[in-house]
Short mmCIF file of C-alpha atoms and ligand atoms in Angstrom, two decimals:
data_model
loop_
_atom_site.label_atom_id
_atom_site.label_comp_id
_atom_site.label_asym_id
_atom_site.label_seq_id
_atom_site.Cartn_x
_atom_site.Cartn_y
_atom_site.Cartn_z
CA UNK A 65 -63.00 2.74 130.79
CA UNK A 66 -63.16 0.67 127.76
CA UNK A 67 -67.43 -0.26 127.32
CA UNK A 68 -68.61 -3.81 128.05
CA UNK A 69 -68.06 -5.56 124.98
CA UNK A 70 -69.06 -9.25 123.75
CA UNK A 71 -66.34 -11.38 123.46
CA UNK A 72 -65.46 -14.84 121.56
CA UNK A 73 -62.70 -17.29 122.43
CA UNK A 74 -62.26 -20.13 120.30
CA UNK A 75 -60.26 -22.98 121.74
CA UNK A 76 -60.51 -23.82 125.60
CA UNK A 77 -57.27 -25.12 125.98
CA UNK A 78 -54.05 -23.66 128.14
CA UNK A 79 -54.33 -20.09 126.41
CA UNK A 80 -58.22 -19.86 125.85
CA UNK A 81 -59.59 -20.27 128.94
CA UNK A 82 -56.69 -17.97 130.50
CA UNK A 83 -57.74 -15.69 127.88
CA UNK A 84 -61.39 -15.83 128.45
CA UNK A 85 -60.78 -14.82 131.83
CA UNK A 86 -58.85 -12.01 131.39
CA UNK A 87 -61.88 -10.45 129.68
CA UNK A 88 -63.94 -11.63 132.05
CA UNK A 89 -62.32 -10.44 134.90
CA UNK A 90 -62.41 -6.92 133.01
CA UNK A 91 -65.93 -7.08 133.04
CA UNK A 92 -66.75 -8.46 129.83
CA UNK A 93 -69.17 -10.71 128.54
CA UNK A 94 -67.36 -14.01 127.13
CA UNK A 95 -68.66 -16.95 125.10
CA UNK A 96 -65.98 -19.72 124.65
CA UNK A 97 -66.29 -22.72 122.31
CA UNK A 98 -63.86 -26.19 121.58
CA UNK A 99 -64.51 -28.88 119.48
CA UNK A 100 -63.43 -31.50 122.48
CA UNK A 101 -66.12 -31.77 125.29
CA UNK A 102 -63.77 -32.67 127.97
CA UNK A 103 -61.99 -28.86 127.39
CA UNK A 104 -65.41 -26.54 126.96
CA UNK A 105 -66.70 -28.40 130.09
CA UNK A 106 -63.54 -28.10 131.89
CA UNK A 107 -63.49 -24.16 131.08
CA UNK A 108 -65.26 -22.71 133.72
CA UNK A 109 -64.00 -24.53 136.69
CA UNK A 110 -60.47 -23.91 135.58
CA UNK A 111 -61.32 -20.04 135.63
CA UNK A 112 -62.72 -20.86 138.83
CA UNK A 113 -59.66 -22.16 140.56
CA UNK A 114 -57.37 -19.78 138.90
CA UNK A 115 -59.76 -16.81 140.54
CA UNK A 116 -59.10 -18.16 143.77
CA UNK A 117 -56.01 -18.74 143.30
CA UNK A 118 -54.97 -15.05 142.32
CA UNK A 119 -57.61 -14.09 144.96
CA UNK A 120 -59.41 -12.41 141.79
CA UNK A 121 -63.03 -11.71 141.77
CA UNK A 122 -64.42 -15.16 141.42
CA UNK A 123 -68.11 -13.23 139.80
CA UNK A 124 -66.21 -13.20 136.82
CA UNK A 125 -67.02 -16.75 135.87
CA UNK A 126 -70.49 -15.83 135.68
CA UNK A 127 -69.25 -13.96 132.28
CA UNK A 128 -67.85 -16.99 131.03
CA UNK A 129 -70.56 -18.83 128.67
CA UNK A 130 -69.29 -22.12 127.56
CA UNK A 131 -71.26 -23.55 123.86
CA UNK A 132 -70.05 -26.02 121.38
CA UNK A 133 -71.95 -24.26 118.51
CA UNK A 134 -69.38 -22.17 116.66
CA UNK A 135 -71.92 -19.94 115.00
CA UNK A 136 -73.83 -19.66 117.60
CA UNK A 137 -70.28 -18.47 120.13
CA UNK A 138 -69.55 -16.20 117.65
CA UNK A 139 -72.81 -14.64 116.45
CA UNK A 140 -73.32 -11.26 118.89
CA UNK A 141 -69.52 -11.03 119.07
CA UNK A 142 -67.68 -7.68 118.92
CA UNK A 143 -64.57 -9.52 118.96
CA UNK A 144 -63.46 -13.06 118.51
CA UNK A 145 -60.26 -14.56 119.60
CA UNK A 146 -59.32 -17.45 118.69
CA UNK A 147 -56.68 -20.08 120.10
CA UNK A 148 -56.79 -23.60 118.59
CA UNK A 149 -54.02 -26.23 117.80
CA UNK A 150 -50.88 -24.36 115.69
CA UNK A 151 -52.10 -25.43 112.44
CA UNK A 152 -52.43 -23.42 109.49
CA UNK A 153 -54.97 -25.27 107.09
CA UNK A 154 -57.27 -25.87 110.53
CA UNK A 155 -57.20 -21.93 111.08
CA UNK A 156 -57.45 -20.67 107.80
CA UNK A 157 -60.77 -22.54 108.03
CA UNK A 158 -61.85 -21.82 110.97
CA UNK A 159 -61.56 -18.19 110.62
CA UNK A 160 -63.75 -18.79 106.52
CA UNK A 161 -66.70 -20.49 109.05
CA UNK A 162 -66.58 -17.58 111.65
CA UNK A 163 -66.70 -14.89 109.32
CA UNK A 164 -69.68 -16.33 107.88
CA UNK A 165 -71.43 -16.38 111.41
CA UNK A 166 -70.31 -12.36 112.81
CA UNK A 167 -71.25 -9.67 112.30
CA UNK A 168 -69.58 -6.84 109.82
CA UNK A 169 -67.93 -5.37 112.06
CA UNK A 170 -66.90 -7.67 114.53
CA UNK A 171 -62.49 -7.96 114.74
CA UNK A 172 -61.50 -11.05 114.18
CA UNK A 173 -58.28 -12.01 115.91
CA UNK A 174 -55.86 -15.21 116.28
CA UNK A 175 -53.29 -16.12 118.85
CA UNK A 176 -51.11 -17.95 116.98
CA UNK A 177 -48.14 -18.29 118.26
CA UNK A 178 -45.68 -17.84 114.92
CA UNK A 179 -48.01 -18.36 112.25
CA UNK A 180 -47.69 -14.98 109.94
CA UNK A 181 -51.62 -13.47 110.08
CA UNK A 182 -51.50 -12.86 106.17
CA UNK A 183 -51.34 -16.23 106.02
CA UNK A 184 -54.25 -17.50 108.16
CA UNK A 185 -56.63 -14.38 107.10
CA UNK A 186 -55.77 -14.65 103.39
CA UNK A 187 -59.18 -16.37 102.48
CA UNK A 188 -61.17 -13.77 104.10
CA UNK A 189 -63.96 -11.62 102.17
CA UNK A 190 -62.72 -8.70 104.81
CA UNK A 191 -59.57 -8.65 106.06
CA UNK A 192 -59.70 -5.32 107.04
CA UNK A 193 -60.83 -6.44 110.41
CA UNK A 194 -58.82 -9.05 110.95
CA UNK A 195 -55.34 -9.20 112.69
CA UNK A 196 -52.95 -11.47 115.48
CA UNK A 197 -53.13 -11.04 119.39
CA UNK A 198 -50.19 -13.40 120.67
CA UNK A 199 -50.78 -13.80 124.08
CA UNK A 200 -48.23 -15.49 126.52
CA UNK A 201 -48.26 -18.43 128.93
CA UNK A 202 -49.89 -17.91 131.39
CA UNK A 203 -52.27 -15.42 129.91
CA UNK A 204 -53.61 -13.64 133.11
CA UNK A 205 -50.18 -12.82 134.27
CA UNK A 206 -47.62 -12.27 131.69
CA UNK A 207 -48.67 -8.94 130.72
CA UNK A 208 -47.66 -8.98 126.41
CA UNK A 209 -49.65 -8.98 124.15
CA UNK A 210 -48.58 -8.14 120.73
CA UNK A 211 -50.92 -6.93 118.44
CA UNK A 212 -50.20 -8.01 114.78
CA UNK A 213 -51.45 -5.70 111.76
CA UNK A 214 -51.20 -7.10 108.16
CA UNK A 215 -51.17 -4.98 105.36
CA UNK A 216 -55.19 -4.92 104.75
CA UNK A 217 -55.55 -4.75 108.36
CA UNK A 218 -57.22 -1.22 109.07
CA UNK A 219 -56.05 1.28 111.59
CA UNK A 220 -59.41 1.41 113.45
CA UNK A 221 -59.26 -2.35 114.52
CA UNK A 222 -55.33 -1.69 115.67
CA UNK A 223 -56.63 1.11 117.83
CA UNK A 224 -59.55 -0.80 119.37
CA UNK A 225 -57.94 -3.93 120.17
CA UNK A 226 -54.86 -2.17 121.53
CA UNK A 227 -57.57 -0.04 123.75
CA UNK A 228 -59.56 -3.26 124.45
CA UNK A 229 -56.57 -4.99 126.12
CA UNK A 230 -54.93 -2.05 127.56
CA UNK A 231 -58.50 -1.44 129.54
CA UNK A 232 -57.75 -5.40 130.70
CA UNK A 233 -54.53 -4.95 132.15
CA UNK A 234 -52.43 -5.91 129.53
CA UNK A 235 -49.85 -4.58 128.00
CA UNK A 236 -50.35 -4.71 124.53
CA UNK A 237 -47.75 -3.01 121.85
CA UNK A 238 -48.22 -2.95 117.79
CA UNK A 239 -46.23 -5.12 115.86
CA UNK A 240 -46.01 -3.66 112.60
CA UNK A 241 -44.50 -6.28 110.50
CA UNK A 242 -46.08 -9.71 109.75
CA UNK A 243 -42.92 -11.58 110.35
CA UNK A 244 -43.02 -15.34 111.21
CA UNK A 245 -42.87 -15.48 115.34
CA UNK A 246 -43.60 -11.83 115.23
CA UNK A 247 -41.02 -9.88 118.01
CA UNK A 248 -41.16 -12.52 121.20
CA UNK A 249 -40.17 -14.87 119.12
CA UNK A 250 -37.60 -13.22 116.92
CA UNK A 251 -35.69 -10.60 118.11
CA UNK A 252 -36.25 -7.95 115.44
CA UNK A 253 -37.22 -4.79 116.04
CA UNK A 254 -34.36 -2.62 118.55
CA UNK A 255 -36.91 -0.53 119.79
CA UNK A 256 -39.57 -2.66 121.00
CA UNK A 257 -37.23 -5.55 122.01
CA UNK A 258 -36.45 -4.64 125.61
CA UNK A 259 -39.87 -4.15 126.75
CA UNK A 260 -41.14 -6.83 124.90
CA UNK A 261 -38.71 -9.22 126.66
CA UNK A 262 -39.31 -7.81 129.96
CA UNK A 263 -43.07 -8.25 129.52
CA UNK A 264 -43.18 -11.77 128.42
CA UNK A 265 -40.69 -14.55 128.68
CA UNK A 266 -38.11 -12.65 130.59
CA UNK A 267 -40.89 -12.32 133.25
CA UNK A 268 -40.96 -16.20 133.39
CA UNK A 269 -37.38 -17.04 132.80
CA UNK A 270 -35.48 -16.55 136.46
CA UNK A 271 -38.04 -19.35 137.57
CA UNK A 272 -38.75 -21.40 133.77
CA UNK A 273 -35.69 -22.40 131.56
CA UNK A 274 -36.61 -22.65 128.09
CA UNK A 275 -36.49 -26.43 127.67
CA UNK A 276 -38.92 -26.42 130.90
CA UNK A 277 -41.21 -24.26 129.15
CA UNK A 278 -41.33 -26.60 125.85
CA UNK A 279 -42.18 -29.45 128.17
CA UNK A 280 -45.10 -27.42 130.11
CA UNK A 281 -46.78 -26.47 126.84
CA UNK A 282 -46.02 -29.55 124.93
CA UNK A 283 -42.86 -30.62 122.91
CA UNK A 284 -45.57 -30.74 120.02
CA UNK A 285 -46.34 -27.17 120.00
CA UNK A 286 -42.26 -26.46 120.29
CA UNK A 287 -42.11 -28.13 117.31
CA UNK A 288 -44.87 -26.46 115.31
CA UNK A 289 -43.50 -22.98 116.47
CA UNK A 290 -39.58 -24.35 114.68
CA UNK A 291 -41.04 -26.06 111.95
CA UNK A 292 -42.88 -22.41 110.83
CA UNK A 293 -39.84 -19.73 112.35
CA UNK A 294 -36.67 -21.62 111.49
CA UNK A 295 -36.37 -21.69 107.98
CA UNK A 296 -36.71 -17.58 107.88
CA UNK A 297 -34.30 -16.83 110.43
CA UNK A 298 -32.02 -20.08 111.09
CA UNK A 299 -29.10 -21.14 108.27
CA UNK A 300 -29.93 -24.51 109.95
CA UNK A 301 -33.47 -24.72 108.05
CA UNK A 302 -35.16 -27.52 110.03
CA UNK A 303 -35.70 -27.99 114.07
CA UNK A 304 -33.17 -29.86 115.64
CA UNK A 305 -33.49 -33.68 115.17
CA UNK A 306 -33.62 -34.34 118.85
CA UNK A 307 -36.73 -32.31 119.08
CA UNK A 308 -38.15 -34.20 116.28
CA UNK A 309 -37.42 -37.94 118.09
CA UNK A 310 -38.84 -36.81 121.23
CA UNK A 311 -41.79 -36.02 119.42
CA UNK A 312 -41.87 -39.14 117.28
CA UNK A 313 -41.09 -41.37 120.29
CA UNK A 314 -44.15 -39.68 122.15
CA UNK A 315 -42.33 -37.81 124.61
CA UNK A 316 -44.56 -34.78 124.55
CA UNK A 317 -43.80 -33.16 127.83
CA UNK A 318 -45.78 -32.84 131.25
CA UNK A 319 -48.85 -34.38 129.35
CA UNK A 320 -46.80 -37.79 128.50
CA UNK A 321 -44.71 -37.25 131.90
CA UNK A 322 -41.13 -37.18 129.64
CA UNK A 323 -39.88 -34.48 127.35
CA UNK A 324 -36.57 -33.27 127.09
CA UNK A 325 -36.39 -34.53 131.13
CA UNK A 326 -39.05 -36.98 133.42
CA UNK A 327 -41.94 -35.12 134.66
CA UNK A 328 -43.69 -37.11 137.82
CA UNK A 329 -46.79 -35.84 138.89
CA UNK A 330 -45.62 -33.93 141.91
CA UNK A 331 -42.10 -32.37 140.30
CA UNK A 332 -45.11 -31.17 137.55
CA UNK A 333 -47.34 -29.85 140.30
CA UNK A 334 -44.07 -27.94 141.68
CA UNK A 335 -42.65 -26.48 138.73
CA UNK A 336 -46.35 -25.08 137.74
CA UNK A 337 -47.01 -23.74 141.78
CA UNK A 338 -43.19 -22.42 141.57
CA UNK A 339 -43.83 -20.16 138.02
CA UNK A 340 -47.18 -18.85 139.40
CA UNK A 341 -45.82 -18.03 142.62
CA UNK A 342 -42.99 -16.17 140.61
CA UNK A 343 -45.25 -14.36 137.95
CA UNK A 344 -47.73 -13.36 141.05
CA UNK A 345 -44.92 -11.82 142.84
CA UNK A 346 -44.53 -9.58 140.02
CA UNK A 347 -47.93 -8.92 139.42
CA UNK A 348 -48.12 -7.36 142.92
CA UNK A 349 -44.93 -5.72 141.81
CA UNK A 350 -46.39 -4.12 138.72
CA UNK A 351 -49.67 -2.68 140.38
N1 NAD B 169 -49.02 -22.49 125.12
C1 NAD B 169 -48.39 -21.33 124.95
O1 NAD B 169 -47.46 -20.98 125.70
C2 NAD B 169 -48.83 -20.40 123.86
C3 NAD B 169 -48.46 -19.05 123.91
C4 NAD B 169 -48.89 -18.17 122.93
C5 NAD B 169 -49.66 -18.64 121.88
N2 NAD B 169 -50.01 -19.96 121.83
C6 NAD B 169 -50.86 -20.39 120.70
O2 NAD B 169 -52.20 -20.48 121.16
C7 NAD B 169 -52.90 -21.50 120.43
C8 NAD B 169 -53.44 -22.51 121.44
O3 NAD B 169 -52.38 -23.05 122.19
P1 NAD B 169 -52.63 -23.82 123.56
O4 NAD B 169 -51.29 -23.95 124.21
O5 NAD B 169 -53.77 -23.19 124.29
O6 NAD B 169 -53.09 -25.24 123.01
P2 NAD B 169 -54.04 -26.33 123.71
O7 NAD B 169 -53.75 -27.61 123.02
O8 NAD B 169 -53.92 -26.26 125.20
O9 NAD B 169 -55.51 -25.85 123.33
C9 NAD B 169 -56.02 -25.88 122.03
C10 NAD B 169 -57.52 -26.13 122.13
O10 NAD B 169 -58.09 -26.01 120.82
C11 NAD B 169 -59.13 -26.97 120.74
N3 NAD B 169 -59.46 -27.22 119.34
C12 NAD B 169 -58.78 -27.96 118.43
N4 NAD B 169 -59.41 -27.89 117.24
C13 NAD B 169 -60.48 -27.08 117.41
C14 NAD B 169 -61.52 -26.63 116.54
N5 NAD B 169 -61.57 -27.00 115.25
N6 NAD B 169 -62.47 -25.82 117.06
C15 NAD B 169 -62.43 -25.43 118.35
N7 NAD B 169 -61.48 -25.83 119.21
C16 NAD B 169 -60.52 -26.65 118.74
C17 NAD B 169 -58.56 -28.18 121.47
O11 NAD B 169 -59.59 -29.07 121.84
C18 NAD B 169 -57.88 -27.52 122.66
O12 NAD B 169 -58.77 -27.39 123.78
C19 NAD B 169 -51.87 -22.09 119.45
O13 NAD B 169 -51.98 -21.45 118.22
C20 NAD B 169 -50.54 -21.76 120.12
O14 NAD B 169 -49.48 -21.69 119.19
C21 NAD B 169 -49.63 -20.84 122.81
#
């Protein structure tokens, strides 16, 4: 049993507040702060439903401590998290104002999804402490998480963060190279490939084709994630042109209603009820 620690999320949006309640949920105490109201208020109650839904313990809310005050989410922390917007210069500073506000010990983490860590913790005075978690969609039950080391990052915050989400359920494994898109999203490494796979979009994939997916989480984002992997592994150094029109031409997905396809309300409602009822399945499968 891993002891109650204090946790920080940063950024309430589709992976923080899935995040938040993980931790939660493994008994944790969590403080969660965004810089838009409408997502910190929003937080709790979409814990809430997502508790009921999984017919989880619905207490663990009650963990979940919603502020607006960065230094104040972050101040008792053992561990922050944090899962803004995929932009570098807004979490290279970000991660300069928390480590102002924590302690000297506490591990600072970030859930970018492609971003390399050296990158976003190069400004730090320690960045011994500091490393990546990427999580994936939807965070309570796709079980990977890979844990990102960079070169300054020390052995003693690998081992507690791996122990930290292994206690919640998750399955985390050590990525040992800071490579843009790290291994779920760049097949790299032979030996942790399969089970990575298996664990993360695989899980989602019989039920969630991959254009699907960019639509769900935003044809932004999908964009973001090519703009920062393609040039390192791609001879075709830019994202595809299409993706960059649909963008342009605000056709961001379920949150515009058109992406790569039409989205109405109900065909969104579907798709979303269809995934969890897939990824529950398999939860019940796993335990
Ligand atoms: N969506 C996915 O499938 C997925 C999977 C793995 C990793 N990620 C990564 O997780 C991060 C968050 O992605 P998301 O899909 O949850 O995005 P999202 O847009 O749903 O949420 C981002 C949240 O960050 C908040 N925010 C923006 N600027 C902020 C600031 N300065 N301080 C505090 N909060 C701020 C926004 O208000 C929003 O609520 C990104 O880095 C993304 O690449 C996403």
């Amino acid at each position: 049993m891993m002891a109650k620690a204090r946790i920080a999320v940063i950024g309430a949006g589709l992976m923080g507040h899935g995040i938040a309640q993980v931790f939660a949920l493994a008994g944790h105490d969590v403080s969660i702060q965004d810089s838009v109201a409408a997502n910190l208020d929003s937080a709790k109650a979409r814990i809430l439903a997502n508790l009921r839904d999984l017919g989880d313990d619905l207490s663990a809310v009650e963990r979940v401590r919603p502020t607006a005050d960065l230094a104040e989410a972050v101040r008792e922390a053992d561990y922050v998290v944090e899962a803004v917007l995929e932009d570098l210069p807004l979490k290279q500073k970000l991660f300069v104002e928390i480590e102002e506000n924590v302690r000297p010990h506490t591990i600072l983490a970030s859930n970018t999804s492609v971003i390399p860590i050296t990158k976003i913790m190069e400004g730090l005075r320690d960045r011994s402490r500091a490393l990546g978690t990427h999580w994936w969609n939807p965070p309570y039950l796709v079980p990977l998480v890979e844990v990102i080391g960079t070169e300054w990052t020390s052995q003693q915050a690998i081992d507690w963060t791996m122990a930290l989400h292994k206690a919640a359920g998750k399955m985390p494994v050590h990525v040992k190279k800071d490579v843009p898109g790290f291994v779920g999203n760049r097949l790299c490494d032979a030996e942790t490939v399969d089970t990575v796979i298996k664990a993360s979009f695989g899980r989602r994939l019989a039920v969630l084709g991959p254009l699907e997916n960019a639509d769900l989480v935003g044809t932004d984002l999908t964009l973001a994630i090519h703009k920062t992997v393609l040039p390192d592994i791609d001879n075709r150094p830019h994202p595809s042109p299409y993706l960059e029109g649909l963008v342009n031409n605000g056709k961001l997905g379920f949150k515009s209603g058109e992406g790569f396809r039409s989205w109405s309300t109900d065909a969104q409602a579907a798709l979303r009820a269809k995934v969890l009822h897939h990824l529950k399945k398999a939860r019940t499968a796993d335990a």
